[in-house]
Amino acid sequence: MTAEPTRVLVLNSGSSSVKYQLLDMVENRRLAVGLVERIGEETSRLVHTPLATGGERRVHEGPMADHDAALKAVAAELAADGLGLDSPRLAAIGHRVVHGGLRFTEPTVIDEAVLAEIERLVPVAPLHNPANLTGIRTARALRPDLPQIAVFDTAFHTTMPEHAARYAIDVATADAHRIRRYGFHGTSHAYVSRRTARLLGKDPSEVNVIVLHLGNGASASAVAGGRCVDTSMGLTPLEGLVMGTRSGDIDPAVTFHLKRVAGMSADEIDELLNKKSGLVGLCGDNDMREIRRRIDEGDEAAALAFDIYIHRLKKYLGAYTAVLGRVDAVAFTAGVGENAAPVRAAAMAGLEGLGMAVDADRNAVRSDAPRLISPDGSPVAVAVVPTDEELEIAQQTYALVTA
Ligand code: AMP
């Protein structure tokens, strides 16, 4: 075994949670994974799985006041497995940062100037960037000597041309408030589009791929020769596809109407569109398993929610086919995309004219492996490609510190 620093800790800090993975980039394996939830509450909970030792999953419940307490608890768990943060084997910590604006197009070594810039972007990512910053500051305090790398959700989309990134609104107003389409889930779109090219035995530069990241949040992207040319999320993750709790595309005038006619405040409208809309708003459930079960029982609200979800997906498939001109592959990923065969079948139904189809038997196979589900000889390859944002963050982090 090498004693070189070959390990990367990946941290994904949310407002009340921290997800983490420790990976060895040379041995090519995960050493530990875990999650702290409900930080700041009495009922905080840490779930740690020590993959390296093959030990049992450990669960700790009890109050953790803040991210500092949570990360110290994570560090103690890792130390108990001989994987402490003080280990010389640790090469870097890679942080997921949601919003990198236009400035951060690549993974970036974090220093005070970078922290200040992430802070400056808080007005365009009020829910996410503050939590990401807290995680970074806490981790830096624990290991001030260690390189800490920010990997941005928006970075992959910074290659979008201006005609895709700009809204058609007054330019001075847009520029004054940095209003444009940034896109999100970029780490997943980058990973899945490259993995799809590999599945086809091609270099990413040779293929055009439409990636459908369908999780609780959902987004589509059009990737031409490895570069993102359009994506469905915009200034915020609200734009685009129908999601678990978000509306996706609506006429912006709906918001004025809600204000003027329904008397709702900006915060109430924000909450309605982000938390009480999408599948949950349409039928009361945001879990696709539950929606399918209800449809099987003849539930009309669930059936309509499903149809609206699929209709929006088809519109984006058509739009991105036109944007790309030639599509080599469509890749389904994330919780719904990887697991919900009926969603994949319904999204592809009737798209033979675009060269897209799924083979029913292939679509029904359940597997963790990237796989093709289109019939042999289909003009467009349709694939299921499980996403792995933590691996992508770890790889980008390790590549930067070993460059
Ligand atoms: P994610 O945000 O990628 O973790 O995806 C979470 C969503 O995936 C859940 O809300 C479910 O709607 C969906 N999901 C997870 N497992 C399944 C499954 N076996 N069948 C259908 N949908 C699933």
GROMACS .gro file of C-alpha atoms and ligand atoms in nm:
model
  426
    1MET     CA    1   0.000   0.000   0.000
    2THR     CA    2   0.124   0.343  -0.089
    3ALA     CA    3   0.163   0.608   0.182
    4GLU     CA    4   0.116   0.885  -0.072
    5PRO     CA    5  -0.169   1.135  -0.032
    6THR     CA    6  -0.416   0.967  -0.264
    7ARG     CA    7  -0.741   1.025  -0.077
    8VAL     CA    8  -1.006   1.291  -0.128
    9LEU     CA    9  -1.287   1.379   0.110
   10VAL     CA   10  -1.592   1.509  -0.076
   11LEU     CA   11  -1.829   1.735   0.119
   12ASN     CA   12  -2.174   1.840   0.004
   13SER     CA   13  -2.300   2.086   0.264
   14GLY     CA   14  -2.667   2.182   0.264
   15SER     CA   15  -2.842   2.425   0.496
   16SER     CA   16  -2.910   2.155   0.757
   17SER     CA   17  -2.717   1.858   0.623
   18VAL     CA   18  -2.373   1.739   0.518
   19LYS     CA   19  -2.318   1.445   0.284
   20TYR     CA   20  -1.966   1.309   0.263
   21GLN     CA   21  -1.756   1.044   0.094
   22LEU     CA   22  -1.393   0.954   0.140
   23LEU     CA   23  -1.239   0.805  -0.173
   24ASP     CA   24  -0.897   0.666  -0.262
   25MET     CA   25  -0.819   0.787  -0.612
   26VAL     CA   26  -0.537   0.539  -0.682
   27GLU     CA   27  -0.695   0.230  -0.532
   28ASN     CA   28  -1.010   0.350  -0.705
   29ARG     CA   29  -1.250   0.278  -0.420
   30ARG     CA   30  -1.475   0.441  -0.164
   31LEU     CA   31  -1.349   0.413   0.194
   32ALA     CA   32  -1.642   0.568   0.379
   33VAL     CA   33  -1.973   0.736   0.302
   34GLY     CA   34  -2.216   0.914   0.528
   35LEU     CA   35  -2.470   1.182   0.597
   36VAL     CA   36  -2.553   1.421   0.879
   37GLU     CA   37  -2.912   1.546   0.879
   38ARG     CA   38  -3.111   1.799   1.080
   39ILE     CA   39  -2.809   2.003   1.188
   40GLY     CA   40  -2.916   2.270   1.436
   41GLU     CA   41  -3.206   2.063   1.568
   42GLU     CA   42  -3.243   1.844   1.875
   43THR     CA   43  -3.284   1.540   1.652
   44SER     CA   44  -2.961   1.561   1.447
   45ARG     CA   45  -2.858   1.226   1.304
   46LEU     CA   46  -2.532   1.096   1.161
   47VAL     CA   47  -2.523   0.780   0.951
   48HIS     CA   48  -2.174   0.654   0.873
   49THR     CA   49  -2.084   0.351   0.661
   50PRO     CA   50  -1.719   0.240   0.692
   51LEU     CA   51  -1.674   0.069   0.357
   52ALA     CA   52  -1.295   0.028   0.396
   53THR     CA   53  -1.323  -0.188   0.707
   54GLY     CA   54  -1.641  -0.361   0.592
   55GLY     CA   55  -1.790  -0.264   0.928
   56GLU     CA   56  -2.153  -0.214   1.015
   57ARG     CA   57  -2.334   0.113   0.942
   58ARG     CA   58  -2.321   0.336   1.252
   59VAL     CA   59  -2.601   0.575   1.348
   60HIS     CA   60  -2.567   0.855   1.605
   61GLU     CA   61  -2.863   1.059   1.716
   62GLY     CA   62  -2.852   1.368   1.934
   63PRO     CA   63  -2.825   1.744   1.894
   64MET     CA   64  -2.554   1.892   1.672
   65ALA     CA   65  -2.574   2.268   1.704
   66ASP     CA   66  -2.405   2.367   1.378
   67HIS     CA   67  -2.188   2.255   1.084
   68ASP     CA   68  -1.880   2.275   1.305
   69ALA     CA   69  -2.028   2.017   1.544
   70ALA     CA   70  -2.143   1.804   1.251
   71LEU     CA   71  -1.804   1.801   1.077
   72LYS     CA   72  -1.626   1.725   1.404
   73ALA     CA   73  -1.859   1.428   1.450
   74VAL     CA   74  -1.781   1.314   1.094
   75ALA     CA   75  -1.407   1.353   1.162
   76ALA     CA   76  -1.443   1.141   1.479
   77GLU     CA   77  -1.622   0.866   1.284
   78LEU     CA   78  -1.351   0.865   1.018
   79ALA     CA   79  -1.081   0.861   1.288
   80ALA     CA   80  -1.246   0.558   1.452
   81ASP     CA   81  -1.187   0.371   1.124
   82GLY     CA   82  -0.824   0.488   1.106
   83LEU     CA   83  -0.921   0.740   0.834
   84GLY     CA   84  -0.893   1.062   1.039
   85LEU     CA   85  -0.874   1.404   0.877
   86ASP     CA   86  -0.521   1.440   1.021
   87SER     CA   87  -0.402   1.153   0.800
   88PRO     CA   88  -0.111   1.233   0.564
   89ARG     CA   89  -0.297   1.017   0.310
   90LEU     CA   90  -0.559   1.288   0.267
   91ALA     CA   91  -0.469   1.489  -0.046
   92ALA     CA   92  -0.754   1.741  -0.047
   93ILE     CA   93  -1.112   1.816   0.042
   94GLY     CA   94  -1.347   1.872  -0.253
   95HIS     CA   95  -1.654   2.085  -0.186
   96ARG     CA   96  -1.970   2.095  -0.393
   97VAL     CA   97  -2.062   2.460  -0.448
   98VAL     CA   98  -2.394   2.524  -0.617
   99HIS     CA   99  -2.341   2.866  -0.775
  100GLY     CA  100  -2.016   2.976  -0.934
  101GLY     CA  101  -2.164   3.251  -1.152
  102LEU     CA  102  -1.967   3.331  -1.464
  103ARG     CA  103  -1.633   3.356  -1.290
  104PHE     CA  104  -1.584   2.990  -1.195
  105THR     CA  105  -1.564   2.774  -1.506
  106GLU     CA  106  -1.330   2.514  -1.353
  107PRO     CA  107  -1.264   2.348  -1.016
  108THR     CA  108  -1.086   2.610  -0.807
  109VAL     CA  109  -0.845   2.607  -0.512
  110ILE     CA  110  -1.022   2.790  -0.231
  111ASP     CA  111  -0.858   3.097  -0.080
  112GLU     CA  112  -0.994   3.415   0.077
  113ALA     CA  113  -1.060   3.576  -0.262
  114VAL     CA  114  -1.253   3.271  -0.382
  115LEU     CA  115  -1.457   3.267  -0.059
  116ALA     CA  116  -1.539   3.634  -0.110
  117GLU     CA  117  -1.655   3.567  -0.467
  118ILE     CA  118  -1.877   3.274  -0.359
  119GLU     CA  119  -2.018   3.508  -0.094
  120ARG     CA  120  -2.083   3.772  -0.362
  121LEU     CA  121  -2.300   3.518  -0.545
  122VAL     CA  122  -2.529   3.462  -0.245
  123PRO     CA  123  -2.802   3.693  -0.388
  124VAL     CA  124  -2.841   3.458  -0.689
  125ALA     CA  125  -2.819   3.139  -0.477
  126PRO     CA  126  -2.966   3.238  -0.140
  127LEU     CA  127  -3.053   2.883  -0.036
  128HIS     CA  128  -2.737   2.703  -0.137
  129ASN     CA  129  -2.422   2.916  -0.137
  130PRO     CA  130  -2.444   3.017   0.233
  131ALA     CA  131  -2.461   2.648   0.335
  132ASN     CA  132  -2.174   2.559   0.101
  133LEU     CA  133  -1.968   2.845   0.250
  134THR     CA  134  -2.035   2.725   0.604
  135GLY     CA  135  -1.911   2.378   0.512
  136ILE     CA  136  -1.597   2.518   0.350
  137ARG     CA  137  -1.514   2.748   0.643
  138THR     CA  138  -1.562   2.468   0.893
  139ALA     CA  139  -1.345   2.225   0.695
  140ARG     CA  140  -1.073   2.488   0.651
  141ALA     CA  141  -1.067   2.548   1.025
  142LEU     CA  142  -1.021   2.174   1.083
  143ARG     CA  143  -0.740   2.135   0.826
  144PRO     CA  144  -0.604   2.483   0.736
  145ASP     CA  145  -0.296   2.334   0.568
  146LEU     CA  146  -0.489   2.110   0.327
  147PRO     CA  147  -0.588   2.215  -0.028
  148GLN     CA  148  -0.963   2.267  -0.039
  149ILE     CA  149  -1.120   2.271  -0.383
  150ALA     CA  150  -1.456   2.412  -0.490
  151VAL     CA  151  -1.637   2.222  -0.766
  152PHE     CA  152  -1.926   2.427  -0.903
  153ASP     CA  153  -2.265   2.299  -1.018
  154THR     CA  154  -2.279   2.578  -1.272
  155ALA     CA  155  -1.929   2.531  -1.419
  156PHE     CA  156  -2.018   2.278  -1.690
  157HIS     CA  157  -2.282   2.517  -1.825
  158THR     CA  158  -2.051   2.817  -1.863
  159THR     CA  159  -1.982   2.701  -2.221
  160MET     CA  160  -2.341   2.786  -2.318
  161PRO     CA  161  -2.343   3.044  -2.598
  162GLU     CA  162  -2.488   3.385  -2.518
  163HIS     CA  163  -2.798   3.317  -2.728
  164ALA     CA  164  -2.883   3.025  -2.496
  165ALA     CA  165  -2.771   3.189  -2.172
  166ARG     CA  166  -2.943   3.528  -2.207
  167TYR     CA  167  -3.307   3.598  -2.131
  168ALA     CA  168  -3.474   3.832  -2.376
  169ILE     CA  169  -3.514   4.112  -2.122
  170ASP     CA  170  -3.369   4.463  -2.099
  171VAL     CA  171  -2.992   4.414  -2.113
  172ALA     CA  172  -2.905   4.689  -1.863
  173THR     CA  173  -3.143   4.549  -1.602
  174ALA     CA  174  -3.021   4.194  -1.662
  175ASP     CA  175  -2.656   4.294  -1.632
  176ALA     CA  176  -2.709   4.511  -1.325
  177HIS     CA  177  -2.857   4.214  -1.140
  178ARG     CA  178  -2.658   3.933  -1.307
  179ILE     CA  179  -2.979   3.786  -1.447
  180ARG     CA  180  -2.903   3.512  -1.699
  181ARG     CA  181  -2.935   3.136  -1.734
  182TYR     CA  182  -2.664   2.963  -1.532
  183GLY     CA  183  -2.794   2.604  -1.515
  184PHE     CA  184  -2.737   2.355  -1.234
  185HIS     CA  185  -2.662   1.982  -1.179
  186GLY     CA  186  -2.356   2.054  -1.398
  187THR     CA  187  -2.135   1.799  -1.224
  188SER     CA  188  -2.391   1.530  -1.306
  189HIS     CA  189  -2.441   1.646  -1.667
  190ALA     CA  190  -2.062   1.647  -1.716
  191TYR     CA  191  -2.015   1.301  -1.568
  192VAL     CA  192  -2.312   1.141  -1.745
  193SER     CA  193  -2.241   1.291  -2.087
  194ARG     CA  194  -1.880   1.165  -2.075
  195ARG     CA  195  -1.982   0.824  -1.942
  196THR     CA  196  -2.240   0.796  -2.219
  197ALA     CA  197  -1.972   0.863  -2.482
  198ARG     CA  198  -1.761   0.589  -2.326
  199LEU     CA  199  -2.059   0.351  -2.333
  200LEU     CA  200  -2.078   0.416  -2.710
  201GLY     CA  201  -1.703   0.352  -2.742
  202LYS     CA  202  -1.647   0.713  -2.850
  203ASP     CA  203  -1.457   1.017  -2.727
  204PRO     CA  204  -1.686   1.286  -2.574
  205SER     CA  205  -1.570   1.525  -2.847
  206GLU     CA  206  -1.728   1.297  -3.110
  207VAL     CA  207  -2.083   1.276  -2.976
  208ASN     CA  208  -2.390   1.490  -2.915
  209VAL     CA  209  -2.585   1.385  -2.607
  210ILE     CA  210  -2.910   1.495  -2.443
  211VAL     CA  211  -2.881   1.427  -2.070
  212LEU     CA  212  -3.201   1.398  -1.866
  213HIS     CA  213  -3.115   1.430  -1.497
  214LEU     CA  214  -3.447   1.328  -1.341
  215GLY     CA  215  -3.429   1.328  -0.962
  216ASN     CA  216  -3.639   1.519  -0.714
  217GLY     CA  217  -3.485   1.820  -0.889
  218ALA     CA  218  -3.473   1.765  -1.265
  219SER     CA  219  -3.289   1.920  -1.557
  220ALA     CA  220  -3.206   1.848  -1.920
  221SER     CA  221  -2.894   1.949  -2.106
  222ALA     CA  222  -2.779   1.950  -2.466
  223VAL     CA  223  -2.411   1.855  -2.488
  224ALA     CA  224  -2.235   1.895  -2.821
  225GLY     CA  225  -1.895   1.729  -2.847
  226GLY     CA  226  -1.846   1.737  -2.471
  227ARG     CA  227  -1.954   2.100  -2.426
  228CYS     CA  228  -2.287   2.211  -2.283
  229VAL     CA  229  -2.477   2.425  -2.535
  230ASP     CA  230  -2.809   2.452  -2.350
  231THR     CA  231  -2.967   2.344  -2.025
  232SER     CA  232  -3.316   2.367  -1.880
  233MET     CA  233  -3.249   2.531  -1.542
  234GLY     CA  234  -3.188   2.905  -1.548
  235LEU     CA  235  -3.108   3.184  -1.304
  236THR     CA  236  -3.225   2.940  -1.037
  237PRO     CA  237  -3.314   2.569  -1.040
  238LEU     CA  238  -3.681   2.659  -1.085
  239GLU     CA  239  -3.684   2.678  -1.466
  240GLY     CA  240  -3.739   2.388  -1.703
  241LEU     CA  241  -3.876   2.042  -1.640
  242VAL     CA  242  -4.159   1.951  -1.403
  243MET     CA  243  -3.986   1.842  -1.080
  244GLY     CA  244  -4.080   1.678  -0.751
  245THR     CA  245  -4.188   2.005  -0.590
  246ARG     CA  246  -4.094   2.275  -0.849
  247SER     CA  247  -4.316   2.393  -1.133
  248GLY     CA  248  -4.046   2.426  -1.396
  249ASP     CA  249  -4.144   2.654  -1.689
  250ILE     CA  250  -4.448   2.876  -1.639
  251ASP     CA  251  -4.558   3.205  -1.789
  252PRO     CA  252  -4.375   3.462  -1.570
  253ALA     CA  253  -4.700   3.659  -1.559
  254VAL     CA  254  -4.838   3.388  -1.328
  255THR     CA  255  -4.626   3.547  -1.056
  256PHE     CA  256  -4.770   3.900  -1.108
  257HIS     CA  257  -5.116   3.748  -1.116
  258LEU     CA  258  -5.058   3.569  -0.785
  259LYS     CA  259  -4.932   3.895  -0.635
  260ARG     CA  260  -5.203   4.124  -0.770
  261VAL     CA  261  -5.505   3.894  -0.768
  262ALA     CA  262  -5.428   3.639  -0.496
  263GLY     CA  263  -5.245   3.894  -0.276
  264MET     CA  264  -4.944   3.668  -0.226
  265SER     CA  265  -4.603   3.804  -0.124
  266ALA     CA  266  -4.282   3.733  -0.317
  267ASP     CA  267  -4.176   3.485  -0.046
  268GLU     CA  268  -4.510   3.306  -0.063
  269ILE     CA  269  -4.492   3.278  -0.441
  270ASP     CA  270  -4.131   3.156  -0.414
  271GLU     CA  271  -4.242   2.886  -0.171
  272LEU     CA  272  -4.543   2.792  -0.386
  273LEU     CA  273  -4.338   2.746  -0.702
  274ASN     CA  274  -4.035   2.580  -0.540
  275LYS     CA  275  -4.190   2.367  -0.268
  276LYS     CA  276  -4.559   2.316  -0.338
  277SER     CA  277  -4.569   2.275  -0.715
  278GLY     CA  278  -4.447   2.016  -0.964
  279LEU     CA  279  -4.563   1.660  -0.898
  280VAL     CA  280  -4.646   1.732  -0.534
  281GLY     CA  281  -4.860   2.031  -0.629
  282LEU     CA  282  -5.039   1.839  -0.901
  283CYS     CA  283  -5.120   1.521  -0.710
  284GLY     CA  284  -4.988   1.544  -0.354
  285ASP     CA  285  -4.695   1.304  -0.408
  286ASN     CA  286  -4.347   1.374  -0.540
  287ASP     CA  287  -4.216   1.018  -0.528
  288MET     CA  288  -4.247   0.855  -0.869
  289ARG     CA  289  -4.291   0.510  -0.710
  290GLU     CA  290  -4.597   0.631  -0.523
  291ILE     CA  291  -4.734   0.807  -0.833
  292ARG     CA  292  -4.702   0.489  -1.040
  293ARG     CA  293  -4.871   0.286  -0.766
  294ARG     CA  294  -5.162   0.531  -0.759
  295ILE     CA  295  -5.191   0.525  -1.140
  296ASP     CA  296  -5.212   0.146  -1.126
  297GLU     CA  297  -5.504   0.186  -0.886
  298GLY     CA  298  -5.682   0.420  -1.129
  299ASP     CA  299  -5.601   0.753  -0.958
  300GLU     CA  300  -5.677   1.033  -1.208
  301ALA     CA  301  -5.479   1.312  -1.038
  302ALA     CA  302  -5.167   1.094  -1.034
  303ALA     CA  303  -5.221   1.003  -1.402
  304LEU     CA  304  -5.254   1.368  -1.503
  305ALA     CA  305  -4.944   1.466  -1.303
  306PHE     CA  306  -4.750   1.190  -1.480
  307ASP     CA  307  -4.876   1.305  -1.822
  308ILE     CA  308  -4.778   1.668  -1.755
  309TYR     CA  309  -4.432   1.553  -1.641
  310ILE     CA  310  -4.386   1.343  -1.958
  311HIS     CA  311  -4.524   1.612  -2.191
  312ARG     CA  312  -4.263   1.861  -2.062
  313LEU     CA  313  -3.986   1.603  -2.106
  314LYS     CA  314  -4.088   1.544  -2.468
  315LYS     CA  315  -4.088   1.918  -2.538
  316TYR     CA  316  -3.728   1.942  -2.416
  317LEU     CA  317  -3.627   1.634  -2.616
  318GLY     CA  318  -3.765   1.798  -2.928
  319ALA     CA  319  -3.610   2.134  -2.849
  320TYR     CA  320  -3.266   1.993  -2.780
  321THR     CA  321  -3.280   1.776  -3.091
  322ALA     CA  322  -3.326   2.099  -3.284
  323VAL     CA  323  -3.053   2.278  -3.087
  324LEU     CA  324  -2.802   1.998  -3.148
  325GLY     CA  325  -2.902   1.923  -3.509
  326ARG     CA  326  -2.778   1.567  -3.471
  327VAL     CA  327  -2.833   1.359  -3.156
  328ASP     CA  328  -2.620   1.049  -3.095
  329ALA     CA  329  -2.757   0.957  -2.754
  330VAL     CA  330  -3.017   1.035  -2.489
  331ALA     CA  331  -2.905   0.947  -2.136
  332PHE     CA  332  -3.143   0.905  -1.842
  333THR     CA  333  -2.997   0.955  -1.495
  334ALA     CA  334  -3.073   1.028  -1.124
  335GLY     CA  335  -3.343   0.870  -0.904
  336VAL     CA  336  -3.629   0.874  -1.155
  337GLY     CA  337  -3.418   0.842  -1.471
  338GLU     CA  338  -3.222   0.544  -1.337
  339ASN     CA  339  -3.511   0.356  -1.176
  340ALA     CA  340  -3.843   0.445  -1.337
  341ALA     CA  341  -3.878   0.237  -1.655
  342PRO     CA  342  -4.234   0.367  -1.716
  343VAL     CA  343  -4.103   0.725  -1.729
  344ARG     CA  344  -3.838   0.631  -1.984
  345ALA     CA  345  -4.089   0.436  -2.195
  346ALA     CA  346  -4.347   0.716  -2.186
  347ALA     CA  347  -4.092   0.991  -2.263
  348MET     CA  348  -3.971   0.801  -2.570
  349ALA     CA  349  -4.313   0.687  -2.693
  350GLY     CA  350  -4.393   0.829  -3.036
  351LEU     CA  351  -4.046   0.980  -3.090
  352GLU     CA  352  -3.949   0.735  -3.366
  353GLY     CA  353  -3.957   1.034  -3.601
  354LEU     CA  354  -3.664   1.176  -3.402
  355GLY     CA  355  -3.486   0.840  -3.423
  356MET     CA  356  -3.557   0.765  -3.057
  357ALA     CA  357  -3.708   0.443  -2.920
  358VAL     CA  358  -3.669   0.202  -2.629
  359ASP     CA  359  -3.668  -0.175  -2.635
  360ALA     CA  360  -3.923  -0.291  -2.375
  361ASP     CA  361  -3.715  -0.583  -2.246
  362ARG     CA  362  -3.396  -0.379  -2.216
  363ASN     CA  363  -3.584  -0.096  -2.047
  364ALA     CA  364  -3.723  -0.336  -1.786
  365VAL     CA  365  -3.377  -0.456  -1.671
  366ARG     CA  366  -3.273  -0.320  -1.329
  367SER     CA  367  -2.901  -0.261  -1.292
  368ASP     CA  368  -2.645  -0.021  -1.145
  369ALA     CA  369  -2.438  -0.038  -1.464
  370PRO     CA  370  -2.456   0.209  -1.754
  371ARG     CA  371  -2.657   0.038  -2.026
  372LEU     CA  372  -2.830   0.086  -2.361
  373ILE     CA  373  -3.207   0.046  -2.370
  374SER     CA  374  -3.269   0.132  -2.739
  375PRO     CA  375  -3.316  -0.141  -3.002
  376ASP     CA  376  -3.009  -0.247  -3.200
  377GLY     CA  377  -2.955  -0.022  -3.500
  378SER     CA  378  -3.156   0.265  -3.354
  379PRO     CA  379  -3.040   0.601  -3.501
  380VAL     CA  380  -3.021   0.752  -3.150
  381ALA     CA  381  -2.877   0.544  -2.865
  382VAL     CA  382  -3.097   0.565  -2.556
  383ALA     CA  383  -2.907   0.488  -2.236
  384VAL     CA  384  -2.947   0.465  -1.860
  385VAL     CA  385  -2.631   0.602  -1.701
  386PRO     CA  386  -2.625   0.619  -1.319
  387THR     CA  387  -2.482   0.951  -1.209
  388ASP     CA  388  -2.199   0.982  -0.956
  389GLU     CA  389  -2.151   1.345  -0.856
  390GLU     CA  390  -1.923   1.258  -0.564
  391LEU     CA  391  -1.686   1.061  -0.788
  392GLU     CA  392  -1.683   1.347  -1.039
  393ILE     CA  393  -1.606   1.601  -0.763
  394ALA     CA  394  -1.332   1.373  -0.626
  395GLN     CA  395  -1.178   1.324  -0.971
  396GLN     CA  396  -1.181   1.696  -1.050
  397THR     CA  397  -1.035   1.773  -0.706
  398TYR     CA  398  -0.760   1.511  -0.733
  399ALA     CA  399  -0.673   1.614  -1.088
  400LEU     CA  400  -0.627   1.974  -0.973
  401VAL     CA  401  -0.406   1.894  -0.671
  402THR     CA  402  -0.187   1.649  -0.862
  403ALA     CA  403  -0.155   1.862  -1.176
  404AMP     P1  404  -3.271   1.193  -0.653
  404AMP     O1  405  -3.308   1.335  -0.630
  404AMP     O2  406  -3.183   1.171  -0.773
  404AMP     O3  407  -3.220   1.124  -0.530
  404AMP     O4  408  -3.408   1.118  -0.690
  404AMP     C1  409  -3.510   1.100  -0.594
  404AMP     C2  410  -3.638   1.058  -0.663
  404AMP     O5  411  -3.617   0.940  -0.742
  404AMP     C3  412  -3.751   1.017  -0.569
  404AMP     O6  413  -3.825   1.129  -0.527
  404AMP     C4  414  -3.835   0.923  -0.654
  404AMP     O7  415  -3.932   1.000  -0.723
  404AMP     C5  416  -3.739   0.869  -0.755
  404AMP     N1  417  -3.711   0.725  -0.738
  404AMP     C6  418  -3.619   0.668  -0.659
  404AMP     N2  419  -3.624   0.533  -0.669
  404AMP     C7  420  -3.723   0.505  -0.759
  404AMP     C8  421  -3.778   0.384  -0.814
  404AMP     N3  422  -3.731   0.263  -0.779
  404AMP     N4  423  -3.878   0.397  -0.904
  404AMP     C9  424  -3.925   0.517  -0.939
  404AMP     N5  425  -3.877   0.634  -0.891
  404AMP    C10  426  -3.778   0.628  -0.802
   0.00000   0.00000   0.00000
